Amino acid sequence: MVPLTRDFKETVQTRAERDPEFREGLLKQGVECLLAGDVDTGKIVLRDYINATVGFEELGSLTGKPPKSLMRMFGPSGNPHARNLFEVISRIQQHEGVQLEVTAVR
């Protein structure tokens, strides 16, 4: 996997700051990847969302977890426990003001 460039990260952050639908799309895509079993991509997308919106410092305050632990959780070798992952997703939804719903499709 190729690391993202600083320009790309700044572009994502700039767009996320001004476009609520883009932020919601990032969050949705990250969770959908996790549900599809693509944990690595899900963590990357959620990390990008966190960096572009709430930030790890504030997320740490919202979850009561050290920011560095959260960064490791969403890092390339991170292996978050389900309880921690779902707590983060819950806090992100609250921060964003959205409620994601799962829809079954065949």
Short mmCIF file of N, CA and C in Angstrom, two decimals:
data_model
loop_
_atom_site.label_atom_id
_atom_site.label_comp_id
_atom_site.label_asym_id
_atom_site.label_seq_id
_atom_site.Cartn_x
_atom_site.Cartn_y
_atom_site.Cartn_z
N MET A 1 0.84 -1.17 0.00
CA MET A 1 0.00 0.00 0.00
C MET A 1 0.89 1.24 0.00
N VAL A 2 0.53 2.21 -0.80
CA VAL A 2 1.30 3.44 -0.93
C VAL A 2 0.82 4.44 0.11
N PRO A 3 1.75 5.04 0.88
CA PRO A 3 1.34 6.04 1.87
C PRO A 3 0.73 7.26 1.19
N LEU A 4 -0.22 7.88 1.85
CA LEU A 4 -0.84 9.08 1.30
C LEU A 4 0.11 10.25 1.43
N THR A 5 0.05 11.12 0.43
CA THR A 5 0.91 12.30 0.48
C THR A 5 0.27 13.35 1.37
N ARG A 6 1.09 14.27 1.82
CA ARG A 6 0.60 15.37 2.66
C ARG A 6 -0.46 16.18 1.90
N ASP A 7 -0.25 16.41 0.59
CA ASP A 7 -1.22 17.16 -0.20
C ASP A 7 -2.58 16.48 -0.21
N PHE A 8 -2.58 15.14 -0.35
CA PHE A 8 -3.83 14.41 -0.37
C PHE A 8 -4.53 14.54 0.98
N LYS A 9 -3.79 14.38 2.06
CA LYS A 9 -4.38 14.49 3.40
C LYS A 9 -4.95 15.88 3.62
N GLU A 10 -4.23 16.90 3.17
CA GLU A 10 -4.73 18.27 3.31
C GLU A 10 -5.98 18.50 2.47
N THR A 11 -6.04 17.89 1.29
CA THR A 11 -7.21 18.01 0.42
C THR A 11 -8.42 17.37 1.10
N VAL A 12 -8.23 16.19 1.69
CA VAL A 12 -9.31 15.51 2.39
C VAL A 12 -9.78 16.37 3.56
N GLN A 13 -8.85 16.92 4.34
CA GLN A 13 -9.21 17.73 5.49
C GLN A 13 -9.96 18.99 5.06
N THR A 14 -9.50 19.65 4.02
CA THR A 14 -10.15 20.86 3.54
C THR A 14 -11.58 20.56 3.08
N ARG A 15 -11.73 19.48 2.34
CA ARG A 15 -13.07 19.12 1.86
C ARG A 15 -13.97 18.73 3.02
N ALA A 16 -13.43 17.98 3.98
CA ALA A 16 -14.22 17.55 5.14
C ALA A 16 -14.69 18.74 5.96
N GLU A 17 -13.86 19.78 6.05
CA GLU A 17 -14.23 20.97 6.82
C GLU A 17 -15.45 21.67 6.24
N ARG A 18 -15.61 21.63 4.92
CA ARG A 18 -16.67 22.40 4.30
C ARG A 18 -17.83 21.57 3.78
N ASP A 19 -17.71 20.23 3.78
CA ASP A 19 -18.72 19.39 3.14
C ASP A 19 -19.21 18.28 4.07
N PRO A 20 -20.34 18.50 4.74
CA PRO A 20 -20.87 17.48 5.66
C PRO A 20 -21.17 16.14 4.97
N GLU A 21 -21.61 16.18 3.72
CA GLU A 21 -21.90 14.94 3.00
C GLU A 21 -20.63 14.14 2.75
N PHE A 22 -19.53 14.83 2.50
CA PHE A 22 -18.25 14.16 2.32
C PHE A 22 -17.82 13.48 3.61
N ARG A 23 -17.94 14.20 4.74
CA ARG A 23 -17.60 13.61 6.04
C ARG A 23 -18.44 12.37 6.31
N GLU A 24 -19.73 12.49 6.09
CA GLU A 24 -20.63 11.37 6.31
C GLU A 24 -20.27 10.20 5.39
N GLY A 25 -19.90 10.51 4.15
CA GLY A 25 -19.50 9.47 3.20
C GLY A 25 -18.25 8.73 3.66
N LEU A 26 -17.27 9.47 4.18
CA LEU A 26 -16.06 8.83 4.71
C LEU A 26 -16.39 7.89 5.86
N LEU A 27 -17.21 8.37 6.78
CA LEU A 27 -17.61 7.56 7.93
C LEU A 27 -18.35 6.31 7.47
N LYS A 28 -19.29 6.49 6.58
CA LYS A 28 -20.07 5.36 6.06
C LYS A 28 -19.18 4.35 5.35
N GLN A 29 -18.27 4.84 4.50
CA GLN A 29 -17.39 3.95 3.77
C GLN A 29 -16.49 3.16 4.72
N GLY A 30 -15.96 3.81 5.75
CA GLY A 30 -15.12 3.12 6.71
C GLY A 30 -15.85 1.99 7.41
N VAL A 31 -17.07 2.28 7.86
CA VAL A 31 -17.86 1.26 8.57
C VAL A 31 -18.27 0.15 7.60
N GLU A 32 -18.65 0.49 6.38
CA GLU A 32 -19.01 -0.53 5.39
C GLU A 32 -17.84 -1.46 5.10
N CYS A 33 -16.64 -0.92 5.01
CA CYS A 33 -15.46 -1.76 4.81
C CYS A 33 -15.28 -2.74 5.97
N LEU A 34 -15.44 -2.24 7.20
CA LEU A 34 -15.32 -3.11 8.36
C LEU A 34 -16.36 -4.22 8.31
N LEU A 35 -17.60 -3.88 8.00
CA LEU A 35 -18.66 -4.88 7.95
C LEU A 35 -18.46 -5.90 6.83
N ALA A 36 -17.77 -5.48 5.77
CA ALA A 36 -17.49 -6.39 4.66
C ALA A 36 -16.26 -7.26 4.93
N GLY A 37 -15.61 -7.05 6.07
CA GLY A 37 -14.44 -7.84 6.41
C GLY A 37 -13.13 -7.25 5.95
N ASP A 38 -13.17 -6.06 5.33
CA ASP A 38 -11.95 -5.39 4.89
C ASP A 38 -11.50 -4.44 6.00
N VAL A 39 -10.99 -5.03 7.06
CA VAL A 39 -10.64 -4.28 8.27
C VAL A 39 -9.54 -3.27 8.00
N ASP A 40 -8.53 -3.65 7.24
CA ASP A 40 -7.42 -2.72 6.98
C ASP A 40 -7.90 -1.45 6.28
N THR A 41 -8.71 -1.60 5.24
CA THR A 41 -9.22 -0.42 4.53
C THR A 41 -10.15 0.37 5.43
N GLY A 42 -10.99 -0.32 6.19
CA GLY A 42 -11.90 0.36 7.11
C GLY A 42 -11.15 1.22 8.11
N LYS A 43 -10.05 0.69 8.67
CA LYS A 43 -9.26 1.46 9.62
C LYS A 43 -8.62 2.66 8.95
N ILE A 44 -8.14 2.50 7.74
CA ILE A 44 -7.51 3.62 7.01
C ILE A 44 -8.52 4.73 6.77
N VAL A 45 -9.71 4.35 6.29
CA VAL A 45 -10.73 5.36 6.00
C VAL A 45 -11.18 6.05 7.29
N LEU A 46 -11.37 5.29 8.36
CA LEU A 46 -11.77 5.90 9.63
C LEU A 46 -10.66 6.79 10.18
N ARG A 47 -9.41 6.38 10.02
CA ARG A 47 -8.29 7.23 10.47
C ARG A 47 -8.28 8.54 9.69
N ASP A 48 -8.51 8.45 8.36
CA ASP A 48 -8.58 9.68 7.55
C ASP A 48 -9.73 10.57 8.02
N TYR A 49 -10.87 9.94 8.31
CA TYR A 49 -12.02 10.70 8.81
C TYR A 49 -11.66 11.40 10.13
N ILE A 50 -11.08 10.65 11.05
CA ILE A 50 -10.72 11.21 12.36
C ILE A 50 -9.74 12.37 12.19
N ASN A 51 -8.70 12.16 11.41
CA ASN A 51 -7.70 13.22 11.19
C ASN A 51 -8.33 14.47 10.56
N ALA A 52 -9.30 14.28 9.68
CA ALA A 52 -9.90 15.40 8.95
C ALA A 52 -11.01 16.08 9.73
N THR A 53 -11.45 15.48 10.82
CA THR A 53 -12.60 16.05 11.54
C THR A 53 -12.28 16.26 13.02
N VAL A 54 -12.61 15.30 13.84
CA VAL A 54 -12.54 15.44 15.29
C VAL A 54 -11.11 15.46 15.81
N GLY A 55 -10.21 14.74 15.18
CA GLY A 55 -8.82 14.64 15.63
C GLY A 55 -8.70 13.65 16.78
N PHE A 56 -7.52 13.08 16.92
CA PHE A 56 -7.30 12.05 17.93
C PHE A 56 -7.30 12.61 19.36
N GLU A 57 -6.89 13.84 19.53
CA GLU A 57 -6.91 14.44 20.87
C GLU A 57 -8.34 14.55 21.40
N GLU A 58 -9.22 15.13 20.59
CA GLU A 58 -10.61 15.29 21.02
C GLU A 58 -11.31 13.94 21.12
N LEU A 59 -11.01 13.03 20.19
CA LEU A 59 -11.60 11.69 20.26
C LEU A 59 -11.18 10.99 21.54
N GLY A 60 -9.95 11.21 21.96
CA GLY A 60 -9.50 10.67 23.24
C GLY A 60 -10.32 11.20 24.40
N SER A 61 -10.65 12.49 24.36
CA SER A 61 -11.49 13.08 25.40
C SER A 61 -12.90 12.50 25.36
N LEU A 62 -13.42 12.28 24.17
CA LEU A 62 -14.78 11.75 24.03
C LEU A 62 -14.88 10.29 24.48
N THR A 63 -13.81 9.53 24.30
CA THR A 63 -13.85 8.10 24.61
C THR A 63 -13.20 7.76 25.95
N GLY A 64 -12.42 8.70 26.49
CA GLY A 64 -11.68 8.40 27.71
C GLY A 64 -10.48 7.50 27.47
N LYS A 65 -10.02 7.47 26.22
CA LYS A 65 -8.86 6.65 25.85
C LYS A 65 -7.71 7.58 25.44
N PRO A 66 -6.48 7.19 25.74
CA PRO A 66 -5.35 8.01 25.33
C PRO A 66 -5.28 8.17 23.81
N PRO A 67 -5.06 9.38 23.32
CA PRO A 67 -4.97 9.60 21.88
C PRO A 67 -3.96 8.68 21.19
N LYS A 68 -2.82 8.44 21.83
CA LYS A 68 -1.80 7.57 21.21
C LYS A 68 -2.32 6.14 21.05
N SER A 69 -3.12 5.68 22.00
CA SER A 69 -3.72 4.35 21.88
C SER A 69 -4.69 4.30 20.70
N LEU A 70 -5.47 5.37 20.54
CA LEU A 70 -6.40 5.44 19.42
C LEU A 70 -5.65 5.47 18.09
N MET A 71 -4.54 6.22 18.05
CA MET A 71 -3.74 6.27 16.82
C MET A 71 -3.21 4.89 16.47
N ARG A 72 -2.73 4.16 17.48
CA ARG A 72 -2.23 2.80 17.23
C ARG A 72 -3.37 1.89 16.77
N MET A 73 -4.54 2.05 17.38
CA MET A 73 -5.68 1.22 17.03
C MET A 73 -6.01 1.32 15.55
N PHE A 74 -5.91 2.53 15.00
CA PHE A 74 -6.26 2.75 13.60
C PHE A 74 -5.03 2.76 12.69
N GLY A 75 -3.87 2.41 13.23
CA GLY A 75 -2.65 2.31 12.44
C GLY A 75 -2.59 1.01 11.67
N PRO A 76 -1.60 0.86 10.80
CA PRO A 76 -1.49 -0.32 9.94
C PRO A 76 -1.43 -1.64 10.69
N SER A 77 -0.79 -1.67 11.84
CA SER A 77 -0.70 -2.94 12.57
C SER A 77 -1.67 -2.99 13.75
N GLY A 78 -2.54 -2.00 13.86
CA GLY A 78 -3.51 -1.96 14.95
C GLY A 78 -4.53 -3.08 14.83
N ASN A 79 -4.91 -3.63 15.96
CA ASN A 79 -5.90 -4.70 16.00
C ASN A 79 -6.89 -4.38 17.13
N PRO A 80 -7.81 -3.45 16.86
CA PRO A 80 -8.69 -2.98 17.94
C PRO A 80 -9.67 -4.06 18.40
N HIS A 81 -9.93 -4.06 19.70
CA HIS A 81 -10.98 -4.92 20.24
C HIS A 81 -12.32 -4.37 19.76
N ALA A 82 -13.27 -5.25 19.55
CA ALA A 82 -14.59 -4.84 19.06
C ALA A 82 -15.21 -3.78 19.97
N ARG A 83 -15.10 -3.94 21.27
CA ARG A 83 -15.68 -2.98 22.22
C ARG A 83 -15.11 -1.57 21.98
N ASN A 84 -13.79 -1.48 21.81
CA ASN A 84 -13.16 -0.18 21.57
C ASN A 84 -13.55 0.39 20.21
N LEU A 85 -13.57 -0.45 19.20
CA LEU A 85 -13.91 0.00 17.85
C LEU A 85 -15.34 0.54 17.80
N PHE A 86 -16.27 -0.19 18.38
CA PHE A 86 -17.66 0.26 18.35
C PHE A 86 -17.90 1.48 19.23
N GLU A 87 -17.14 1.61 20.30
CA GLU A 87 -17.25 2.82 21.11
C GLU A 87 -16.78 4.04 20.31
N VAL A 88 -15.68 3.89 19.59
CA VAL A 88 -15.18 4.98 18.76
C VAL A 88 -16.20 5.34 17.69
N ILE A 89 -16.76 4.34 17.02
CA ILE A 89 -17.76 4.60 15.98
C ILE A 89 -18.97 5.31 16.57
N SER A 90 -19.39 4.89 17.74
CA SER A 90 -20.53 5.53 18.41
C SER A 90 -20.22 7.00 18.71
N ARG A 91 -19.05 7.27 19.26
CA ARG A 91 -18.67 8.66 19.59
C ARG A 91 -18.53 9.50 18.33
N ILE A 92 -18.01 8.91 17.27
CA ILE A 92 -17.88 9.65 16.00
C ILE A 92 -19.27 10.00 15.47
N GLN A 93 -20.19 9.06 15.53
CA GLN A 93 -21.56 9.35 15.07
C GLN A 93 -22.17 10.49 15.87
N GLN A 94 -21.98 10.46 17.18
CA GLN A 94 -22.51 11.54 18.02
C GLN A 94 -21.87 12.87 17.64
N HIS A 95 -20.57 12.86 17.45
CA HIS A 95 -19.86 14.09 17.09
C HIS A 95 -20.34 14.62 15.74
N GLU A 96 -20.56 13.72 14.80
CA GLU A 96 -20.99 14.12 13.45
C GLU A 96 -22.47 14.44 13.40
N GLY A 97 -23.24 13.94 14.39
CA GLY A 97 -24.69 14.18 14.38
C GLY A 97 -25.42 13.28 13.41
N VAL A 98 -24.90 12.08 13.19
CA VAL A 98 -25.54 11.12 12.31
C VAL A 98 -25.71 9.79 13.04
N GLN A 99 -26.61 8.99 12.54
CA GLN A 99 -26.81 7.64 13.05
C GLN A 99 -26.77 6.71 11.86
N LEU A 100 -25.72 5.89 11.76
CA LEU A 100 -25.62 4.95 10.67
C LEU A 100 -26.55 3.77 10.95
N GLU A 101 -27.17 3.25 9.89
CA GLU A 101 -28.04 2.10 10.00
C GLU A 101 -27.56 1.03 9.03
N VAL A 102 -27.73 -0.20 9.43
CA VAL A 102 -27.36 -1.33 8.58
C VAL A 102 -28.59 -1.80 7.82
N THR A 103 -28.43 -2.01 6.52
CA THR A 103 -29.51 -2.52 5.69
C THR A 103 -29.04 -3.81 5.05
N ALA A 104 -29.83 -4.85 5.20
CA ALA A 104 -29.49 -6.13 4.58
C ALA A 104 -29.89 -6.12 3.11
N VAL A 105 -28.98 -6.60 2.27
CA VAL A 105 -29.26 -6.72 0.83
C VAL A 105 -28.86 -8.11 0.37
N ARG A 106 -29.50 -8.59 -0.63
CA ARG A 106 -29.16 -9.90 -1.22
C ARG A 106 -28.61 -9.72 -2.61
#
